XYZ file of C-alpha atoms in Angstrom:
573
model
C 151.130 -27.868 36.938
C 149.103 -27.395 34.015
C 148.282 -31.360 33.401
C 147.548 -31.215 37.183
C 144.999 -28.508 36.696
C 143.311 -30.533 33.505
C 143.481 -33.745 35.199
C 141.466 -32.254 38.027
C 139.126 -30.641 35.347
C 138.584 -33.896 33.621
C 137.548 -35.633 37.044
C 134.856 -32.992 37.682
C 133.543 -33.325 34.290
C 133.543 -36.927 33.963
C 131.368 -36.997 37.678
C 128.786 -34.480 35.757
C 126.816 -37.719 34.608
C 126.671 -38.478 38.759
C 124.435 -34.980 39.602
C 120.870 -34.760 39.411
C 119.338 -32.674 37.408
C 117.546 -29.813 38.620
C 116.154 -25.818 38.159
C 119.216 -23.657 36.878
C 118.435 -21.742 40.311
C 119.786 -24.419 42.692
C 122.157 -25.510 40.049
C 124.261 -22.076 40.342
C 124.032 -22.983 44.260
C 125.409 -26.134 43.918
C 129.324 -25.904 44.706
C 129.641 -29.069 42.410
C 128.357 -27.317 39.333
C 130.419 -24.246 39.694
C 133.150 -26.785 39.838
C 132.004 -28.082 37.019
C 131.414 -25.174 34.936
C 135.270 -23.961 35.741
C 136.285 -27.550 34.548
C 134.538 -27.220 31.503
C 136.148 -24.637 30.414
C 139.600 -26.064 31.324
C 138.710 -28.700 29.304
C 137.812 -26.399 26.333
C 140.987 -24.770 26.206
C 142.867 -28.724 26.023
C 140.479 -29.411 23.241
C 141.854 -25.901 21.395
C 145.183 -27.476 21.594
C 144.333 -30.971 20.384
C 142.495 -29.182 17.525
C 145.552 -27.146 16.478
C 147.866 -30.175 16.881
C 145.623 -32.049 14.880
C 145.680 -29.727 12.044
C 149.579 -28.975 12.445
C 150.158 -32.756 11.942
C 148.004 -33.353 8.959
C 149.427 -29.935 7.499
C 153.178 -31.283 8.079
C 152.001 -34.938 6.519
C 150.313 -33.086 3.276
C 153.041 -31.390 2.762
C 155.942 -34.335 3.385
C 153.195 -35.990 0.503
C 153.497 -33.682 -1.635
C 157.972 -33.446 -1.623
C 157.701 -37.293 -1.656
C 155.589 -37.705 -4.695
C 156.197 -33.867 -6.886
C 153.225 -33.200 -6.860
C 152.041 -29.304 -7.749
C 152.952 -27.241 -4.162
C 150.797 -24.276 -4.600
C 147.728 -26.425 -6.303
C 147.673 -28.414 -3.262
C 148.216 -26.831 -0.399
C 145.966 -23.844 -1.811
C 143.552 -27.375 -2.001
C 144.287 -27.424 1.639
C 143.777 -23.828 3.519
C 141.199 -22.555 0.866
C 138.343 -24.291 2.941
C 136.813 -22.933 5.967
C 137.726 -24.419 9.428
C 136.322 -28.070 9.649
C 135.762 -27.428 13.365
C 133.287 -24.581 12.404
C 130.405 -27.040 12.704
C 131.589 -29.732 15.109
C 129.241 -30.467 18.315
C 131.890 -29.683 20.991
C 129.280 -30.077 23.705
C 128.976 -33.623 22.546
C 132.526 -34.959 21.783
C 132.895 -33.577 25.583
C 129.857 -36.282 26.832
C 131.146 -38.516 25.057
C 134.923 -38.851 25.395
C 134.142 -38.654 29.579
C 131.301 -41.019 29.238
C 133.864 -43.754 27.993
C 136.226 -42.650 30.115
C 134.244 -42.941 33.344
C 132.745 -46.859 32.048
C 136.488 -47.508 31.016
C 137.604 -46.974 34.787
C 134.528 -49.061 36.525
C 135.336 -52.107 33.674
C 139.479 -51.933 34.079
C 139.588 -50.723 30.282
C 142.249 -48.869 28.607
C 141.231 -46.281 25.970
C 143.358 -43.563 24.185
C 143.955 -39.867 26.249
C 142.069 -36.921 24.489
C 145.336 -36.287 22.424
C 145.305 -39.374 20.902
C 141.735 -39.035 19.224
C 142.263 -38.290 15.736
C 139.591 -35.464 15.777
C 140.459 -34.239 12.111
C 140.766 -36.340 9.269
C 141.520 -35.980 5.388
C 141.239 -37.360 2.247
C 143.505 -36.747 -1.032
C 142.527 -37.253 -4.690
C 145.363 -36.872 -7.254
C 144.426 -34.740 -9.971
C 146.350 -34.313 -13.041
C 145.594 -31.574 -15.720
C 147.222 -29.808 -18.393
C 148.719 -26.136 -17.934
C 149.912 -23.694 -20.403
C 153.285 -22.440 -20.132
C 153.539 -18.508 -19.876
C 154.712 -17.548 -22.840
C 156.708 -14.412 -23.391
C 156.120 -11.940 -26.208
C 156.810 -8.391 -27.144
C 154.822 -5.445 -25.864
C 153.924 -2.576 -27.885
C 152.766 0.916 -26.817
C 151.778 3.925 -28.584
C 154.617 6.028 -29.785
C 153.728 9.984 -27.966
C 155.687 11.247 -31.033
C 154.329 9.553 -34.453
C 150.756 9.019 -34.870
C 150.212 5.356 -35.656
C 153.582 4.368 -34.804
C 154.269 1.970 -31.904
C 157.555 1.378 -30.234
C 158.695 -2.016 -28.316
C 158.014 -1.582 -24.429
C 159.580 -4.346 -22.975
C 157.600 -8.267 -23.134
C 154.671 -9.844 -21.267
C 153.506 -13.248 -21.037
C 150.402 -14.687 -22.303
C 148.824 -17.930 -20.103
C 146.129 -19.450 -23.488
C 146.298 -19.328 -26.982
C 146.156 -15.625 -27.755
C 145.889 -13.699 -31.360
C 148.086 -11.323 -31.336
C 148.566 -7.997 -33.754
C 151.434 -8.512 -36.427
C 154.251 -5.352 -36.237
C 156.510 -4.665 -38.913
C 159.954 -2.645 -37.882
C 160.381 1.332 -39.522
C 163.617 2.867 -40.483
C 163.167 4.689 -37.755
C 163.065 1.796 -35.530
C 159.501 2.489 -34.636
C 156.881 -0.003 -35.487
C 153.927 -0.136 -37.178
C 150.573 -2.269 -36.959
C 150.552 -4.867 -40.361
C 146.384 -5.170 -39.761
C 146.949 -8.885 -39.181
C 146.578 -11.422 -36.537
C 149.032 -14.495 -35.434
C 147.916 -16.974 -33.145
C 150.225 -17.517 -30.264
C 150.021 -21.545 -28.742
C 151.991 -21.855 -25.285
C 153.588 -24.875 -24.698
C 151.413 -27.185 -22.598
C 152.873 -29.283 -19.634
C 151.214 -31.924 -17.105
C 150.472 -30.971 -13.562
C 150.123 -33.098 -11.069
C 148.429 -32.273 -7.883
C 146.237 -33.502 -4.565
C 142.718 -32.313 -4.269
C 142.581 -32.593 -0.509
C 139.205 -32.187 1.991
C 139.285 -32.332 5.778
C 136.770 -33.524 7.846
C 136.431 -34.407 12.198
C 134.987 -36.960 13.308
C 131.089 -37.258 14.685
C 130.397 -37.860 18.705
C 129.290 -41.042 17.222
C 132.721 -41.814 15.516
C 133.766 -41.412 18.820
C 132.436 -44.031 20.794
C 134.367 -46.637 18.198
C 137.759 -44.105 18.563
C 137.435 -44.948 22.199
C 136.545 -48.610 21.233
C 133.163 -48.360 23.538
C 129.313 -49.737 22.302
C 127.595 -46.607 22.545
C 124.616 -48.565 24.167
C 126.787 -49.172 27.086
C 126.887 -45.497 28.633
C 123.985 -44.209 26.346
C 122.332 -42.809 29.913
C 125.392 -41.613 30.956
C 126.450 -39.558 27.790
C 122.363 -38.131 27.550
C 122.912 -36.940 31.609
C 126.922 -35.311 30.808
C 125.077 -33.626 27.618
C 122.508 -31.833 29.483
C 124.518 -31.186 32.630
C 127.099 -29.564 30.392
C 125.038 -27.529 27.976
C 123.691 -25.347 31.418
C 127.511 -24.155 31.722
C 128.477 -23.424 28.324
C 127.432 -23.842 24.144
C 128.828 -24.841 21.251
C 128.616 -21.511 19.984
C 130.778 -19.961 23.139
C 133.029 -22.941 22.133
C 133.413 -22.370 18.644
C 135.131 -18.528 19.597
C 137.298 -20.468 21.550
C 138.908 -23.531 19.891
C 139.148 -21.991 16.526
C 139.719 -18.318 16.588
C 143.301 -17.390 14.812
C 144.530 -13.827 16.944
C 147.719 -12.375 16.133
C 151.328 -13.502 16.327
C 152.705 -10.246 16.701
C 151.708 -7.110 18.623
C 148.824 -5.710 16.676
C 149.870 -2.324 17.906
C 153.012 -2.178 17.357
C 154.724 -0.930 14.008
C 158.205 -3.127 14.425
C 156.936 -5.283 11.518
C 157.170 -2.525 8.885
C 160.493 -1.107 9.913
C 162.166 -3.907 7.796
C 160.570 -1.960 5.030
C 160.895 1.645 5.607
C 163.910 2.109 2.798
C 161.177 0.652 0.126
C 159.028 3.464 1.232
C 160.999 6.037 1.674
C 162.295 5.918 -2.011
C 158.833 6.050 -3.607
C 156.929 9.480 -4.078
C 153.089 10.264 -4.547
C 150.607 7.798 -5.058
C 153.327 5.082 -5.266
C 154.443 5.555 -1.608
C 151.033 5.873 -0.443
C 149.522 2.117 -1.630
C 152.700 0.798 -0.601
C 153.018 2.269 2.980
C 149.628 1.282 3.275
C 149.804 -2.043 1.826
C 153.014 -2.792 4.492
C 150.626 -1.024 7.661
C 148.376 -4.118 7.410
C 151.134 -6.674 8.263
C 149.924 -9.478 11.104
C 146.846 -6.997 11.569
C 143.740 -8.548 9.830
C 143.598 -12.567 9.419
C 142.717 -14.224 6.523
C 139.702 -15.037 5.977
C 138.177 -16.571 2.806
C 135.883 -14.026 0.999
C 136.585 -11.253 3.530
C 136.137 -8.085 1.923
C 136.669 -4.696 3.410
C 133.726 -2.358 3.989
C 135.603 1.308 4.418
C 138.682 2.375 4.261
C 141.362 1.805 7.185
C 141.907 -0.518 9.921
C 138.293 -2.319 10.664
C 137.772 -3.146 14.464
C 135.969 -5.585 13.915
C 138.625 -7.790 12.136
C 139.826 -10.837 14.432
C 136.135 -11.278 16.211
C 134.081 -13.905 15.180
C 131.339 -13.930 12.737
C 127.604 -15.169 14.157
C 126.389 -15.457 10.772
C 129.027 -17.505 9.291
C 130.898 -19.403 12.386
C 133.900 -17.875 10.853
C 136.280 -15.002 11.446
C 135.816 -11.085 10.286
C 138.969 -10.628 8.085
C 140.114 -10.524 4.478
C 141.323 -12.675 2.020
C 144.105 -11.597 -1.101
C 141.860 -9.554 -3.126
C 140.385 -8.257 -0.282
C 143.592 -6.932 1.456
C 144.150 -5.386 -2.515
C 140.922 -3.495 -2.845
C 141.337 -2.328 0.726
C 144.643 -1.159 0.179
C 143.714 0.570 -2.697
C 140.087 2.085 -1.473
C 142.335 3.074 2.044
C 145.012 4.823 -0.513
C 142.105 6.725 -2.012
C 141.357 5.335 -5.254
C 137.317 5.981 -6.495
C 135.238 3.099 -6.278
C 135.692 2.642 -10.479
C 139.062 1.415 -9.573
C 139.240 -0.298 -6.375
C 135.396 -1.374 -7.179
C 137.378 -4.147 -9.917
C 139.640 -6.178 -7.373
C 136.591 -8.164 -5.595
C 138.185 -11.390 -6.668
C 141.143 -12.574 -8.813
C 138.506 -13.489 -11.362
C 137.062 -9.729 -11.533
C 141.065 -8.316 -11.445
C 141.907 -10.495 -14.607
C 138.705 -9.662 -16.849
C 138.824 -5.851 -14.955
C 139.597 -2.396 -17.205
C 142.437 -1.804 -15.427
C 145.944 -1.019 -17.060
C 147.627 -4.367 -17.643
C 151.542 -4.463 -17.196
C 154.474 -7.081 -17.491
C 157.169 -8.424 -15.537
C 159.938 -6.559 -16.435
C 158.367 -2.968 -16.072
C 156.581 -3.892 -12.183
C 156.955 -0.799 -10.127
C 156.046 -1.044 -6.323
C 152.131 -0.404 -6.188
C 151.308 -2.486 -8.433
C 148.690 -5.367 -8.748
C 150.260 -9.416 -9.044
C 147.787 -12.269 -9.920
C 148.706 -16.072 -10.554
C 146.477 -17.850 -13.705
C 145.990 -21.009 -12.578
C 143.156 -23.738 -12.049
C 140.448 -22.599 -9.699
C 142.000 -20.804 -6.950
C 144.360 -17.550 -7.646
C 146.280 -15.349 -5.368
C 146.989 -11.436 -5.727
C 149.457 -9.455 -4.155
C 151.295 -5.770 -4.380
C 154.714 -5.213 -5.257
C 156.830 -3.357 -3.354
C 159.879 -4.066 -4.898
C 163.011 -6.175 -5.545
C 160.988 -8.780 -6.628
C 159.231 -8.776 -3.251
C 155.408 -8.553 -2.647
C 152.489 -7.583 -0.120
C 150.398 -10.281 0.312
C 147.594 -11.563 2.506
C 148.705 -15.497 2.973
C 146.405 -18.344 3.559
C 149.645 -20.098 4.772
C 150.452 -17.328 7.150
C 146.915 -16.852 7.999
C 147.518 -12.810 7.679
C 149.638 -10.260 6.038
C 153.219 -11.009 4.763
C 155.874 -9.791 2.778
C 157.279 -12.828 0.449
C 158.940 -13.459 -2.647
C 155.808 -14.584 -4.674
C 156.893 -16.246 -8.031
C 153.783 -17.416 -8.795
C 152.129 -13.959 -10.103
C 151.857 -13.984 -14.039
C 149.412 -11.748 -14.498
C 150.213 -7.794 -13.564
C 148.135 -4.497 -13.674
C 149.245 -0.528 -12.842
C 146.028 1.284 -11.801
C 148.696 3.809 -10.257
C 149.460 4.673 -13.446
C 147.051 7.085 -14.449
C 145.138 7.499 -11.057
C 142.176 9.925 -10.974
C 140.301 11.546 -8.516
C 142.464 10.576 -5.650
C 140.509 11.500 -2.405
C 143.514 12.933 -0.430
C 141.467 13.160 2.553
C 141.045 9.736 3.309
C 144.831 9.113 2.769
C 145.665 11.849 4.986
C 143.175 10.546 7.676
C 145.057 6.990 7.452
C 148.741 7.239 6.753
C 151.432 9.349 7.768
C 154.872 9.414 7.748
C 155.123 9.481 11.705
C 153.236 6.517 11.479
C 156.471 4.476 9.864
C 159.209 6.073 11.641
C 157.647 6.224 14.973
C 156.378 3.183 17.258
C 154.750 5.367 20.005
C 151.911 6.897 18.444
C 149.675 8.309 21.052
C 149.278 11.756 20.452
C 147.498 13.853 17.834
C 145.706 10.769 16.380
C 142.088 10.851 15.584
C 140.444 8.434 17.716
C 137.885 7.166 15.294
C 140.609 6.023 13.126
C 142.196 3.042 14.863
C 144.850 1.889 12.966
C 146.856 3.547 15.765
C 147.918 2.847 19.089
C 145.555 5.896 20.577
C 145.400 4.756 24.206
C 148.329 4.679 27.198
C 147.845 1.367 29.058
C 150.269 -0.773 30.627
C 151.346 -4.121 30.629
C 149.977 -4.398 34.076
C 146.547 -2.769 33.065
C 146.358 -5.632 30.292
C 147.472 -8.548 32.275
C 144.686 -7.225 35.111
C 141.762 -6.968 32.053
C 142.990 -10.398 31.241
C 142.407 -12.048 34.578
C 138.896 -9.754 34.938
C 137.423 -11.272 31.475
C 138.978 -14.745 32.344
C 137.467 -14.750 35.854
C 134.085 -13.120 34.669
C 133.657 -14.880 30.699
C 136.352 -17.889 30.488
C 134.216 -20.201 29.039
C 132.041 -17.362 26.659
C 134.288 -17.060 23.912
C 136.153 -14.569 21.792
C 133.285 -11.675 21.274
C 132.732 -12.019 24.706
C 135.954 -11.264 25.918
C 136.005 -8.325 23.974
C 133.081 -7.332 24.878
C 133.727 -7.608 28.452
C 137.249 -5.338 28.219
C 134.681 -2.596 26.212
C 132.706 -2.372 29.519
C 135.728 -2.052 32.154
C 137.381 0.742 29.735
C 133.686 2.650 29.059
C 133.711 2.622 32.786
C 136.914 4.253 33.065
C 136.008 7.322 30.412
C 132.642 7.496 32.511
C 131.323 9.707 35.363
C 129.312 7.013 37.330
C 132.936 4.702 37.825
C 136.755 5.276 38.933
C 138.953 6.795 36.874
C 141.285 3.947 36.094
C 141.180 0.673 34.911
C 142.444 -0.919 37.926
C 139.630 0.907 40.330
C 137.489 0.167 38.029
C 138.139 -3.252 38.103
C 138.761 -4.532 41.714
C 135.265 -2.502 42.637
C 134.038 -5.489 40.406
C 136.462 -8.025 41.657
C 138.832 -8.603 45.053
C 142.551 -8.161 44.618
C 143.223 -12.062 46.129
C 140.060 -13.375 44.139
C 141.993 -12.048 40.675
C 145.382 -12.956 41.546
C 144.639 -16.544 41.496
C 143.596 -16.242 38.113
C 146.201 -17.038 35.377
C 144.572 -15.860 31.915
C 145.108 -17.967 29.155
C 147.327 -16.489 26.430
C 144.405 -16.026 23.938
C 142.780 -13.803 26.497
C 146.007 -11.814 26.989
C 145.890 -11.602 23.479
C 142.358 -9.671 23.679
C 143.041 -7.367 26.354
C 145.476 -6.178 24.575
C 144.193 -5.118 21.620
C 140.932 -3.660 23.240
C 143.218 -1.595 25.498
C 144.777 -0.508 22.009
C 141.361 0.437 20.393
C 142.123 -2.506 17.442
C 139.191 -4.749 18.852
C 135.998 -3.510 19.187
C 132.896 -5.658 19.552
C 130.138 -3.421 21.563
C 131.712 -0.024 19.559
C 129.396 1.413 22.060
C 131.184 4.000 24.767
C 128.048 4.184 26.424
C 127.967 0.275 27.059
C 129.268 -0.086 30.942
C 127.301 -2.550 32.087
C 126.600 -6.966 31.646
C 125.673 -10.320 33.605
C 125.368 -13.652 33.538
C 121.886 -14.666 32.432
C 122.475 -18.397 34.138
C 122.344 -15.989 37.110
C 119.074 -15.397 37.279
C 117.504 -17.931 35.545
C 114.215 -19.500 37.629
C 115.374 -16.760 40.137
C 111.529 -15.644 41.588
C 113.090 -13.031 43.945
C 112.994 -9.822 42.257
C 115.610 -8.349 45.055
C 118.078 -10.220 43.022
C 118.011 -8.935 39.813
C 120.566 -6.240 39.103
C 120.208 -2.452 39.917
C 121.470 -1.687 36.019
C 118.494 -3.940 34.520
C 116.430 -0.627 34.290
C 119.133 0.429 31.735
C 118.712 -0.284 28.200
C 119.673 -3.632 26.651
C 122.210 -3.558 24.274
C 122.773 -6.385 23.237
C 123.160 -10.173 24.254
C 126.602 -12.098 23.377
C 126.037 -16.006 24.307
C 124.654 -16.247 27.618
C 126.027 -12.249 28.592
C 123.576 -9.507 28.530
C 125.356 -6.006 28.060
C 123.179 -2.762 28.808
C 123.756 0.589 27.415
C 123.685 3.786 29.811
């Protein structure tokens, strides 16, 4: 059914070039160019999945590369998902023109060119690099002794990554120790590492034309006409939230992910249990995101939409998930204020420990070339850890970490209040939080909707914004739920709803799973794009472009604008 539906998408599309062009007012008349605009986005959603194949494959071959030669794992695949998305940038609008361009001049000339799936939109290249390591070298740790004045007594070892002078102890009687006043120099052992420095890249519309094996002179009409035609239903931009957009893999709302981990919880006390249950809350909840950083404490709303200013994804990446764990857990901004980057953790103040005496809450970071990862332990030898791999939070046994710090050691000014306003224990033990939670704090599942409300939202945003992208689709879910909470509209979701839509109109529609996704999580209060209650009303600006009769316009343009989300206008009561 579904190839049906694409093949019929990719006919309309491909007879785009065929149409005239003329004012936006007659086109939104024109039967043909609704067509077109539903095929479009049809088409959009195939290109998603040739994207992610694309990347899947060239992940699978990098790392079959990597076995087959020994080359450094973690060096190169942190080579490979360290970079933003290479389809960030990538003219969709155009790849579109010019794949159905061919296509169509293929069919009148009795040519054969590759299917859409075959294109090998993303591309890489792999330089070996090999470089010289130092082996982490383990030595004796000394601490104060609380009893002797200038007596120290062994506390276990810790490692050392460079050549490192260390202070000279001589053994009492007592079997204390004591400082000798001199230095030794400590030389690791040095080994060769081998690795792949590896970049991706797509191809150009261009590159296209000689994928498809077509002179681009031959349909250079043709492709201008399908550009132009195409850019009046959609953008790049409205693309971009589509193809590349990472949502979760598990239910954002639910807490079944941290139930694994309840025992490791429950058997910590104080500050200890605090970073740790909060550390665990955040698992398959934010996505990673390179250089995300937190901005307050708690679960951010805005986490999973996409970024206008960067073409990327609000989220976090390791040391971001650390200092948000620790500012959510209360820690003063002296503290958590050091774990910006792995680079600021390792030359940071705070209190350095070793392998051997981890204790869950603590801070893990690897010392290697370039990249590093952080994490926090939670115990038997597992960590908390916001993966580039896994594109989110996970709990893995992380071997990597060499470098360890305890700011829980000797934590000061702890602000209780914000703990107390984010964690609890009902929050582990029970999945059906829905009562006596603070609203404003939205790491909770604070609203009762079903499955049925969802799936309806879902076919409302697909039948109303399809084609307009991630931010869009949350935005439009904002609107049908303000409407629910306000006087002026029904009082639930599904009134509120069908007096915008007819029953048999929405039951044709079958929302894609991305869009599922969405409703879901704005029906949960995770998602939040408008953040506005007051925001109950948008439109379609291609509606009433060119339009000269005033009678048209909407009865809600009177209302404030709010703000404008690709070609949606949202207004504000």
């Amino acid at each position: 059914m579904l190839k049906r539906i694409l093949a019929g998408a990719m006919a309309v599309v491909m007879l785009a070039g065929a149409y005239p062009i003329r004012t936006q007012a007659a086109t939104q008349t024109n039967t043909k160019v609704i067509q077109l605009k539903a095929s479009v986005i049809n088409v959009v959603f195939l290109l998603k999945e040739v994207f992610e194949d694309r990347y899947s494959i060239a992940e699978e071959e990098i790392k079959e590369l990597i076995r087959e030669k020994g080359y450094d794992y973690s060096l190169s695949m942190d080579s490979f998902y360290d970079q933003p998305s290479p389809f960030k940038d990538a003219d969709y609008i155009r790849y579109l023109s010019a794949y159905m361009s061919c296509k169509k001049y293929a069919q009148e000339n009795s040519m054969s060119v590759p299917q859409l799936r075959e294109i090998p939109f993303l591309s890489y290249e792999v330089t070996e690099q090999n470089v010289k390591e130092y082996v982490p070298t383990k030595i004796p740790h000394f601490s104060q002794s609380d009893r002797i004045l200038d007596e120290f007594i062994r506390n276990g070892d810790e490692y050392i990554m460079s050549p490192t002078e260390v202070d000279v102890y001589e053994q009492q009687m007592n079997g204390h120790y004591k400082a000798t006043g001199e230095k030794q120099l400590v030389e690791p052992e040095e080994k060769d590492v081998s690795y792949i420095d590896i970049k991706l890249s797509v191809i150009s519309p261009e590159d296209l034309f000689d994928e498809m094996g077509i002179d681009k002179e031959l349909v250079g009409d043709d492709y201008e006409r399908r550009t132009e035609m195409i850019r009046r239903v959609t953008s790049n931009q409205s693309i971009a939230q589509t193809v590349f957009i990472n949502l979760p893999s598990i239910s954002i709302t639910s807490n079944a992910a941290i139930m694994e981990y309840v025992p490791y919880i429950e058997q910590l006390e104080g500050i200890r249990r605090t970073i740790v249950q909060t550390a665990l809350s955040l698992i398959g909840k934010v996505p990673y995101e390179w250089g995300g950083k937190a901005s307050h404490p708690g679960y951010d709303t805005i986490w999973w939409s996409y970024n206008e200013e960067n073409g990327l994804q609000h989220g976090l990446d390791c040391s971001g998930f650390v200092q948000w764990t620790y500012m959510t857990s209360g820690f003063p901004k002296e503290v958590y204020g050091q774990m910006a980057s792995t680079k600021a953790i390792k030359s940071s103040s705070l209190r350095p420990t070793t392998r051997d005496a981890l204790r869950p809450g603590d801070i893990g970071v690897t010392n290697r070339l370039g990249t590093n990862h952080t994490g926090i332990y939670i115990g038997d030898g597992l960590w908390c850890h916001c993966s580039s791999d896994k594109k989110t939070v996970t709990v893995s046994k992380y071997n990597n970490f060499c470098v360890y710090y305890s700011p829980a050691e000797d934590p000061v000014n702890i602000d209780a209040d914000v703990v107390q306003s984010y964690m609890s224990d009902e929050y582990i033990n029970n999945d059906n939080i829905c009562n006596n939670v603070d609203t404003q704090n939205p790491i909770y599942y604070t609203l009762k909707y079903s499955y049925e409300d969802e799936e309806l939202l879902a076919k409302f945003i697909s039948l109303k914004a399809k084609g307009e992208g991630m931010n869009c689709w949350a935005a439009v879910g904002e609107v049908m739920k303000n409407r629910v909470a306000s006087d002026m509209f029904p009082e639930t979701l599904s009134e509120a709803i069908y007096q915008n839509a007819g029953k048999e109109e929405l039951s044709a529609v079958e929302p894609p799973e991305d869009i599922l996704n969405v409703a879901h999580m704005v029906l949960s209060g995770q998602l939040k794009v408008l953040d506005n209650p007051r925001a109950v009303f948008f439109f379609d600006t291609r509606d009433l472009d060119n339009e000269e009769d005033e009678d048209n316009e909407p009865e809600w343009d009177s209302y404030p604008w709010f703000t404008t989300i690709n070609n949606y206008v949202f207004y504000s009561l």
